[in-house]
Amino acid sequence: MIAVEVELLHGVLRLAGSDAAVTGVPTTGEWPPSPARLFAALVAADGTGRHCTVTDGSELEWLESAGAPELIADDRDDVLVSPVTPRYVVDDQRAAGTVQDYPARKATMVRPGVRVCPRRPRVVYEWPDATPPAHVVEGLQRRAARVGYLGCADSPVRMRVATTPTNPMEEDDAPAGAARSAASRRWRVGEQGMDVLPVPWQGSLAVLDDAYERWRAGQPVRRAWLPTGHARYTAPHTRRDDADETWAGVWLRLRPALDGRRVRLVTETLRAAVLEHYERHVAGASEQVPAALHGHGYTGTGLDHAYWLALPDVGHRHARGRILGAAVALPPAARLGVSADERAHLLEGLRSALWHVRELVAPGAFRVQVEPAGAAGQRVWSTHPRRWTQPARRWASVFPVVHERFTGKGLDLDEVARWCAHAGLPAPVGFRASRPPLVPGGVALRAHEARRNAAGRRPFTHVEVTFAEPVAGPMALGRLRHFGVGLMAPVDDTPNPDTTVTAQEVGQ
């Protein structure tokens, strides 16, 4: 085996995600730092070909053909993200408008970036099955010793190359509560992984050499113009044996916030926008859009399809029920009626479609900007996946539940159990119903806001459901659950400390 260990000397990295090179919009930064970024740093440490001074370059040829490494790094939930304040630097050119104390120079704004701060300031890139020759190991060690930073130049690092298994995450200097085994922090390569990172590929050296020569010749070169290899990774907290039995989805932030009464309009607008871009950029034709997204064409019973959710601010004394975000959630593969690989490809296509959705527009109602839920400095608790997925015994509706049928005898436990069965949930052991909301900030809807058309006269009410054992979300009940009406939130009095975020994540 061989591993490259990277220590973040300042505890932070300033780097943009690979999508920022194309869009130019703020992102959550790149975490974990991609193997392609490590490869580029090693290339820059001593050059290639005739530019090499302490190596012969053969170690880079070996590395680009070694395949994607496994990573040992913090999960994204253990990484703080903060935007860099826009700042000005001196432009070394004469100009009419000058900067005080810098004669004949003007100020130029530097585009703000993103800093990521992991709980543990170390990242390990490991090739567990590789057996490199001695000269390759020596060459990589020489290059690693010459690397001063990763990402931007104000993110200093220290690198070393190891050929024996190490567990750098359990050292004596670990902060309190941060000591976790390397196995619990390992990002594994696999086709079913939900995270995609740039990786080196056979041909990476030729691409970088060509870009360097064009730059030396005075030609423009941009990172977005260079081809890149990619690999799928499974995050540390995703168990491989039950990953197919959990929900997956994409979480979004909406700006500005919207009145909670617009829940159905928000989710219908989001659904229409995503399906349009999925047809145009992913499927190519309307009949090729999977039924798992739009819900039409299913035969038989027991199958489910995508949930389009609006995420309100609820659950605390200052909550007002305003919609701060949205999500597209996919049920487990078995309930979608597809294989695990098909769901992974469906999720990737969904992300590709959402990449083109920059705003949601409902004429005469609203126009909001759409960005990733974890965008730098914009994470709020209402748009954090754990807000809606953490296991709990008691769940309460934040938007009222539209009854699935007329019973003529009022709402009882059997009818609520029927709703839960249709949503793929276990039978509850208790419930309570209320016309007003049961959680702070819960939204009370009018009839035309809760129902999709005038013909639907089914009653709607807020409910709180109690299960015998903790149940994980996201959870939505009732006839309009796929459009977010009937969204439930965990309301246990004693939340699990392992799934409780910090005050920084709760604050807006």
mmCIF file of C-alpha atoms in Angstrom, residues 215-407:
data_model
loop_
_atom_site.group_PDB
_atom_site.id
_atom_site.type_symbol
_atom_site.label_atom_id
_atom_site.label_comp_id
_atom_site.label_asym_id
_atom_site.label_seq_id
_atom_site.Cartn_x
_atom_site.Cartn_y
_atom_site.Cartn_z
ATOM 1 C CA TRP A 215 0.209 29.357 -20.864
ATOM 2 C CA ARG A 216 3.934 29.960 -21.427
ATOM 3 C CA ALA A 217 3.139 30.896 -25.006
ATOM 4 C CA GLY A 218 0.732 33.574 -23.804
ATOM 5 C CA GLN A 219 -2.455 31.719 -24.686
ATOM 6 C CA PRO A 220 -5.450 31.826 -22.314
ATOM 7 C CA VAL A 221 -5.958 28.691 -20.218
ATOM 8 C CA ARG A 222 -8.854 27.970 -17.871
ATOM 9 C CA ARG A 223 -9.354 25.011 -15.561
ATOM 10 C CA ALA A 224 -12.880 24.538 -16.873
ATOM 11 C CA TRP A 225 -11.444 23.869 -20.339
ATOM 12 C CA LEU A 226 -9.382 20.872 -19.218
ATOM 13 C CA PRO A 227 -10.822 17.334 -19.300
ATOM 14 C CA THR A 228 -11.089 15.661 -15.901
ATOM 15 C CA GLY A 229 -11.650 12.129 -14.684
ATOM 16 C CA HIS A 230 -14.200 11.427 -11.944
ATOM 17 C CA ALA A 231 -14.907 8.697 -9.409
ATOM 18 C CA ARG A 232 -17.855 7.970 -7.136
ATOM 19 C CA TYR A 233 -17.293 7.938 -3.387
ATOM 20 C CA THR A 234 -19.411 6.746 -0.484
ATOM 21 C CA ALA A 235 -19.261 9.112 2.494
ATOM 22 C CA PRO A 236 -18.075 7.747 5.863
ATOM 23 C CA HIS A 237 -21.451 7.736 7.607
ATOM 24 C CA THR A 238 -23.185 5.884 4.773
ATOM 25 C CA ARG A 239 -23.330 2.200 5.640
ATOM 26 C CA ARG A 240 -22.803 0.043 2.582
ATOM 27 C CA ASP A 241 -25.113 -2.745 3.756
ATOM 28 C CA ASP A 242 -28.188 -0.564 4.207
ATOM 29 C CA ALA A 243 -27.504 2.362 1.863
ATOM 30 C CA ASP A 244 -30.180 1.057 -0.494
ATOM 31 C CA GLU A 245 -32.741 1.160 2.331
ATOM 32 C CA THR A 246 -32.311 4.859 3.114
ATOM 33 C CA TRP A 247 -33.554 8.004 1.461
ATOM 34 C CA ALA A 248 -31.417 10.100 -0.858
ATOM 35 C CA GLY A 249 -31.980 13.566 -2.180
ATOM 36 C CA VAL A 250 -30.854 17.076 -3.011
ATOM 37 C CA TRP A 251 -31.290 19.929 -0.532
ATOM 38 C CA LEU A 252 -31.656 23.539 -1.660
ATOM 39 C CA ARG A 253 -31.725 27.044 -0.194
ATOM 40 C CA LEU A 254 -34.268 29.576 -1.479
ATOM 41 C CA ARG A 255 -33.603 33.303 -1.245
ATOM 42 C CA PRO A 256 -35.533 35.302 -0.210
ATOM 43 C CA ALA A 257 -37.688 33.291 2.177
ATOM 44 C CA LEU A 258 -41.323 32.745 1.216
ATOM 45 C CA ASP A 259 -44.584 32.670 3.124
ATOM 46 C CA GLY A 260 -45.313 29.128 4.299
ATOM 47 C CA ARG A 261 -48.773 29.327 2.746
ATOM 48 C CA ARG A 262 -47.154 29.037 -0.670
ATOM 49 C CA VAL A 263 -45.957 25.487 0.014
ATOM 50 C CA ARG A 264 -47.905 23.837 -2.790
ATOM 51 C CA LEU A 265 -47.024 26.546 -5.306
ATOM 52 C CA VAL A 266 -43.334 26.257 -4.391
ATOM 53 C CA THR A 267 -43.190 22.473 -4.755
ATOM 54 C CA GLU A 268 -45.201 22.419 -7.979
ATOM 55 C CA THR A 269 -42.952 25.120 -9.462
ATOM 56 C CA LEU A 270 -39.834 23.219 -8.382
ATOM 57 C CA ARG A 271 -41.172 19.988 -9.862
ATOM 58 C CA ALA A 272 -42.025 21.631 -13.191
ATOM 59 C CA ALA A 273 -38.598 23.290 -13.441
ATOM 60 C CA VAL A 274 -36.664 20.119 -12.617
ATOM 61 C CA LEU A 275 -38.674 17.903 -14.969
ATOM 62 C CA GLU A 276 -38.212 20.429 -17.781
ATOM 63 C CA HIS A 277 -34.436 20.489 -17.362
ATOM 64 C CA TYR A 278 -34.263 16.723 -16.806
ATOM 65 C CA GLU A 279 -36.036 16.189 -20.124
ATOM 66 C CA ARG A 280 -33.859 18.739 -21.921
ATOM 67 C CA HIS A 281 -30.415 17.987 -20.488
ATOM 68 C CA VAL A 282 -30.561 14.410 -19.193
ATOM 69 C CA ALA A 283 -33.290 12.300 -20.780
ATOM 70 C CA GLY A 284 -33.565 13.985 -24.177
ATOM 71 C CA ALA A 285 -37.279 13.236 -24.561
ATOM 72 C CA SER A 286 -40.347 13.446 -22.333
ATOM 73 C CA GLU A 287 -41.043 9.718 -22.554
ATOM 74 C CA GLN A 288 -37.531 9.021 -21.247
ATOM 75 C CA VAL A 289 -38.083 10.858 -17.946
ATOM 76 C CA PRO A 290 -38.268 8.114 -15.273
ATOM 77 C CA ALA A 291 -41.604 7.424 -13.616
ATOM 78 C CA ALA A 292 -39.767 7.606 -10.296
ATOM 79 C CA LEU A 293 -39.633 11.390 -10.765
ATOM 80 C CA HIS A 294 -43.104 12.258 -12.048
ATOM 81 C CA GLY A 295 -45.096 9.324 -10.628
ATOM 82 C CA HIS A 296 -47.034 8.477 -13.802
ATOM 83 C CA GLY A 297 -47.114 5.062 -15.460
ATOM 84 C CA TYR A 298 -46.786 2.861 -12.376
ATOM 85 C CA THR A 299 -48.695 -0.415 -12.362
ATOM 86 C CA GLY A 300 -49.462 -2.408 -9.240
ATOM 87 C CA THR A 301 -49.160 -1.267 -5.640
ATOM 88 C CA GLY A 302 -46.449 -0.705 -3.073
ATOM 89 C CA LEU A 303 -44.283 1.584 -5.225
ATOM 90 C CA ASP A 304 -43.424 5.199 -4.540
ATOM 91 C CA HIS A 305 -41.852 8.135 -6.363
ATOM 92 C CA ALA A 306 -40.002 11.377 -5.676
ATOM 93 C CA TYR A 307 -41.088 13.780 -2.955
ATOM 94 C CA TRP A 308 -40.944 17.518 -3.668
ATOM 95 C CA LEU A 309 -40.624 19.298 -0.337
ATOM 96 C CA ALA A 310 -40.684 22.884 0.900
ATOM 97 C CA LEU A 311 -38.619 23.351 4.072
ATOM 98 C CA PRO A 312 -40.022 25.860 6.588
ATOM 99 C CA ASP A 313 -38.501 27.423 9.680
ATOM 100 C CA VAL A 314 -40.265 25.619 12.548
ATOM 101 C CA GLY A 315 -39.654 24.101 15.951
ATOM 102 C CA HIS A 316 -38.333 27.007 18.041
ATOM 103 C CA ARG A 317 -39.901 29.968 19.787
ATOM 104 C CA HIS A 318 -38.920 32.453 17.086
ATOM 105 C CA ALA A 319 -40.110 30.266 14.193
ATOM 106 C CA ARG A 320 -42.424 31.941 11.705
ATOM 107 C CA GLY A 321 -42.997 29.087 9.284
ATOM 108 C CA ARG A 322 -41.344 30.866 6.361
ATOM 109 C CA ILE A 323 -40.017 28.615 3.611
ATOM 110 C CA LEU A 324 -36.219 28.816 3.627
ATOM 111 C CA GLY A 325 -35.419 25.911 1.339
ATOM 112 C CA ALA A 326 -36.626 22.970 -0.683
ATOM 113 C CA ALA A 327 -35.651 19.372 -1.313
ATOM 114 C CA VAL A 328 -36.182 16.584 -3.796
ATOM 115 C CA ALA A 329 -36.167 13.305 -1.866
ATOM 116 C CA LEU A 330 -35.972 9.822 -3.374
ATOM 117 C CA PRO A 331 -37.334 6.859 -1.357
ATOM 118 C CA PRO A 332 -35.316 3.635 -1.010
ATOM 119 C CA ALA A 333 -34.625 1.771 -4.245
ATOM 120 C CA ALA A 334 -37.103 -1.018 -3.465
ATOM 121 C CA ARG A 335 -39.977 1.437 -3.042
ATOM 122 C CA LEU A 336 -39.032 3.180 -6.287
ATOM 123 C CA GLY A 337 -39.123 -0.160 -8.082
ATOM 124 C CA VAL A 338 -35.558 0.217 -9.367
ATOM 125 C CA SER A 339 -32.160 -1.251 -8.565
ATOM 126 C CA ALA A 340 -29.602 0.512 -6.387
ATOM 127 C CA ASP A 341 -27.503 1.392 -9.451
ATOM 128 C CA GLU A 342 -30.546 2.793 -11.238
ATOM 129 C CA ARG A 343 -31.383 4.980 -8.258
ATOM 130 C CA ALA A 344 -27.785 6.225 -8.114
ATOM 131 C CA HIS A 345 -27.962 7.203 -11.807
ATOM 132 C CA LEU A 346 -31.377 8.772 -11.212
ATOM 133 C CA LEU A 347 -29.951 10.886 -8.398
ATOM 134 C CA GLU A 348 -27.028 11.945 -10.579
ATOM 135 C CA GLY A 349 -29.430 12.974 -13.339
ATOM 136 C CA LEU A 350 -31.514 14.856 -10.805
ATOM 137 C CA ARG A 351 -28.450 16.799 -9.687
ATOM 138 C CA SER A 352 -27.563 17.548 -13.302
ATOM 139 C CA ALA A 353 -31.043 18.933 -13.905
ATOM 140 C CA LEU A 354 -30.958 21.012 -10.725
ATOM 141 C CA TRP A 355 -27.609 22.466 -11.814
ATOM 142 C CA HIS A 356 -29.577 24.379 -14.462
ATOM 143 C CA VAL A 357 -32.257 25.601 -12.029
ATOM 144 C CA ARG A 358 -30.941 28.943 -10.803
ATOM 145 C CA GLU A 359 -34.291 30.464 -9.865
ATOM 146 C CA LEU A 360 -37.936 29.530 -9.405
ATOM 147 C CA VAL A 361 -40.557 31.828 -10.871
ATOM 148 C CA ALA A 362 -44.302 31.747 -10.288
ATOM 149 C CA PRO A 363 -45.712 34.713 -12.256
ATOM 150 C CA GLY A 364 -47.480 37.138 -9.980
ATOM 151 C CA ALA A 365 -46.470 35.185 -6.876
ATOM 152 C CA PHE A 366 -42.712 34.977 -6.356
ATOM 153 C CA ARG A 367 -39.242 34.873 -7.873
ATOM 154 C CA VAL A 368 -36.556 33.225 -5.715
ATOM 155 C CA GLN A 369 -32.922 32.317 -6.215
ATOM 156 C CA VAL A 370 -31.955 28.648 -5.863
ATOM 157 C CA GLU A 371 -28.588 27.573 -4.472
ATOM 158 C CA PRO A 372 -27.182 24.498 -2.712
ATOM 159 C CA ALA A 373 -28.356 24.207 0.887
ATOM 160 C CA GLY A 374 -24.778 24.224 2.162
ATOM 161 C CA ALA A 375 -23.532 27.210 0.154
ATOM 162 C CA ALA A 376 -20.820 29.154 1.922
ATOM 163 C CA GLY A 377 -22.156 31.009 4.936
ATOM 164 C CA GLN A 378 -25.773 30.196 4.014
ATOM 165 C CA ARG A 379 -26.451 26.964 5.915
ATOM 166 C CA VAL A 380 -29.474 27.170 8.182
ATOM 167 C CA TRP A 381 -30.956 24.420 10.303
ATOM 168 C CA SER A 382 -34.171 24.295 8.265
ATOM 169 C CA THR A 383 -32.245 23.264 5.147
ATOM 170 C CA HIS A 384 -29.954 20.782 6.892
ATOM 171 C CA PRO A 385 -30.856 17.168 5.995
ATOM 172 C CA ARG A 386 -30.647 16.091 9.634
ATOM 173 C CA ARG A 387 -33.437 18.522 10.530
ATOM 174 C CA TRP A 388 -35.851 16.272 8.643
ATOM 175 C CA THR A 389 -34.165 12.862 8.775
ATOM 176 C CA GLN A 390 -32.953 12.341 12.356
ATOM 177 C CA PRO A 391 -34.727 9.358 13.980
ATOM 178 C CA ALA A 392 -37.492 10.110 16.474
ATOM 179 C CA ARG A 393 -40.497 8.407 18.032
ATOM 180 C CA ARG A 394 -42.770 11.443 17.736
ATOM 181 C CA TRP A 395 -43.331 13.329 14.515
ATOM 182 C CA ALA A 396 -45.617 16.332 14.011
ATOM 183 C CA SER A 397 -46.852 17.955 10.822
ATOM 184 C CA VAL A 398 -45.478 21.354 9.846
ATOM 185 C CA PHE A 399 -47.967 21.622 6.980
ATOM 186 C CA PRO A 400 -51.423 20.061 7.513
ATOM 187 C CA VAL A 401 -52.072 16.524 6.293
ATOM 188 C CA VAL A 402 -54.726 16.177 3.577
ATOM 189 C CA HIS A 403 -56.826 13.098 4.348
ATOM 190 C CA GLU A 404 -56.581 10.303 1.810
ATOM 191 C CA ARG A 405 -60.307 9.505 1.832
ATOM 192 C CA PHE A 406 -63.650 10.294 3.402
ATOM 193 C CA THR A 407 -64.307 7.881 6.254
#
